[in-house]
Each structure stands twice: as structure tokens, then as C-alpha cells.
XYZ file of N, CA and C in Angstrom:
192
model
N 0.843 -1.182 0.000
C 0.000 0.000 0.000
C 0.885 1.241 0.000
N 0.677 2.119 -0.937
C 1.475 3.330 -1.066
C 1.035 4.365 -0.034
N 1.995 5.117 0.445
C 1.716 6.197 1.386
C 1.130 7.363 0.600
N 0.018 7.901 1.065
C -0.624 9.047 0.424
C -0.203 10.319 1.156
N 0.734 11.046 0.579
C 1.213 12.270 1.198
C 0.286 13.431 0.841
N 0.203 14.384 1.757
C -0.655 15.558 1.581
C 0.190 16.826 1.623
N -0.320 17.844 0.969
C 0.286 19.167 1.100
C -0.060 19.714 2.488
N 0.609 20.776 2.877
C 0.297 21.411 4.164
C -1.148 21.910 4.188
N -1.599 22.476 3.070
C -2.974 22.992 2.999
C -3.984 21.849 3.115
N -3.729 20.751 2.438
C -4.645 19.604 2.502
C -4.661 19.010 3.909
N -3.502 18.946 4.547
C -3.459 18.409 5.907
C -4.190 19.343 6.878
N -4.072 20.642 6.665
C -4.797 21.597 7.515
C -6.306 21.384 7.379
N -6.797 21.177 6.150
C -8.221 20.886 5.958
C -8.592 19.580 6.654
N -7.737 18.575 6.548
C -7.949 17.276 7.203
C -8.067 17.453 8.716
N -7.218 18.302 9.299
C -7.218 18.543 10.743
C -8.301 19.525 11.165
N -8.802 20.303 10.221
C -9.775 21.335 10.575
C -9.122 22.528 11.241
N -7.906 22.829 10.810
C -7.188 23.962 11.393
C -6.616 24.819 10.270
N -5.966 25.894 10.645
C -5.351 26.792 9.695
C -4.019 26.218 9.223
N -3.663 26.483 7.973
C -2.381 26.012 7.447
C -1.205 26.552 8.262
N -1.365 27.733 8.828
C -0.314 28.325 9.662
C -0.017 27.422 10.864
N -1.041 26.792 11.436
C -0.843 25.886 12.572
C -0.044 24.661 12.144
N -0.283 24.183 10.929
C 0.466 23.027 10.415
C 1.925 23.413 10.183
N 2.156 24.563 9.563
C 3.534 25.021 9.345
C 4.266 25.201 10.669
N 3.579 25.732 11.671
C 4.193 25.934 12.987
C 4.523 24.593 13.640
N 3.612 23.618 13.531
C 3.860 22.295 14.112
C 5.077 21.631 13.467
N 5.244 21.809 12.159
C 6.412 21.258 11.469
C 7.674 21.972 11.936
N 7.640 23.293 11.982
C 8.802 24.086 12.386
C 9.249 23.750 13.804
N 8.290 23.463 14.686
C 8.604 23.151 16.084
C 8.938 21.676 16.287
N 8.839 20.875 15.217
C 9.175 19.457 15.320
C 8.075 18.608 15.934
N 6.852 19.135 16.018
C 5.749 18.356 16.590
C 5.177 17.360 15.599
N 5.279 17.665 14.303
C 4.927 16.698 13.260
C 6.034 16.725 12.212
N 6.149 15.651 11.451
C 7.215 15.573 10.464
C 6.654 15.700 9.056
N 7.515 16.154 8.154
C 7.171 16.277 6.741
C 8.261 15.589 5.924
N 7.866 15.078 4.763
C 8.780 14.417 3.848
C 8.798 15.243 2.569
N 9.912 15.913 2.306
C 10.013 16.796 1.140
C 8.849 17.778 1.066
N 8.457 18.322 2.213
C 7.389 19.302 2.270
C 5.980 18.722 2.259
N 5.872 17.412 2.186
C 4.568 16.735 2.184
C 4.384 16.007 3.515
N 3.145 15.715 3.851
C 2.811 15.144 5.158
C 2.103 13.814 4.980
N 2.559 12.805 5.730
C 1.851 11.525 5.813
C 0.785 11.717 6.886
N -0.494 11.760 6.522
C -1.532 12.094 7.499
C -1.673 11.086 8.628
N -1.407 9.816 8.383
C -1.523 8.803 9.438
C -0.459 9.052 10.505
N 0.779 9.249 10.064
C 1.879 9.501 11.001
C 1.683 10.847 11.693
N 1.337 11.873 10.923
C 1.191 13.212 11.489
C 0.050 13.283 12.502
N -1.047 12.557 12.260
C -2.138 12.542 13.246
C -1.661 11.972 14.578
N -0.885 10.905 14.517
C -0.347 10.322 15.755
C 0.623 11.291 16.435
N 1.499 11.912 15.639
C 2.450 12.871 16.199
C 1.719 14.077 16.783
N 0.704 14.563 16.098
C -0.053 15.732 16.572
C -0.674 15.419 17.931
N -1.291 14.248 18.031
C -1.933 13.855 19.293
C -0.900 13.746 20.420
N 0.241 13.186 20.124
C 1.280 12.958 21.129
C 2.006 14.247 21.527
N 2.209 15.146 20.579
C 3.103 16.283 20.801
C 2.429 17.640 20.919
N 1.108 17.689 20.841
C 0.405 18.974 20.872
C -0.618 18.977 22.002
N -0.522 19.997 22.847
C -1.504 20.147 23.915
C -2.737 20.823 23.371
N -3.936 20.390 23.789
C -5.157 21.085 23.351
C -5.203 22.489 23.938
N -5.835 23.390 23.234
C -6.000 24.750 23.734
C -6.935 24.734 24.936
N -6.696 25.626 25.860
C -7.571 25.741 27.024
C -8.964 26.111 26.559
N -9.955 25.417 27.076
C -11.350 25.721 26.761
C -11.849 25.133 25.460
N -11.037 24.314 24.790
C -11.504 23.711 23.545
C -11.450 22.203 23.669
N -12.385 21.555 23.014
C -12.406 20.095 23.008
C -11.482 19.603 21.916
N -10.765 18.527 22.181
C -9.889 17.938 21.159
C -10.752 17.341 20.057
N -10.411 17.589 18.780
C -11.219 17.036 17.695
C -11.132 15.516 17.654
N -12.246 14.892 17.357
C -12.289 13.437 17.218
C -12.049 13.090 15.774
N -11.028 12.268 15.511
C -10.703 11.870 14.144
C -11.372 10.565 13.814
N -11.892 10.467 12.625
C -12.502 9.215 12.162
C -11.426 8.172 11.945
N -11.777 6.949 12.218
C -10.820 5.888 11.895
C -10.467 5.119 13.027
């Protein structure tokens, strides 16, 4: 099964967040990118592990 990589914009839509948040997460090392593209399965796990939810907001529930 081939890995389906996403652009930063596509991953932001997948997460339901702004692309700026995705770029910041990559820059801070909270999620990884491969040649500027994102493996959504790996990044979802990294995001959950390495990102604290904002105060007063519920963590989004991902399908799957």
C-alpha cells in the first residue's frame, strides 16, 4: 500500500485547522514532513502525542 502524502494545505483541511498551525507544528518538530509533504496517518499520531489542546476547547475526534 502506497503512502498518500498531503500538502500542508490539505493536511490543515484534514485537521480542521489553519495552514499556519500546520507550518508551525512542522517548524517546532511536533509533526514531520517528507520533502514538504505530510503523511496524514503519522502526522495525526504525532499531533496527538506532541500537541496540547487549547484551554477551553475540546480535542477534535478523528474518524478511523
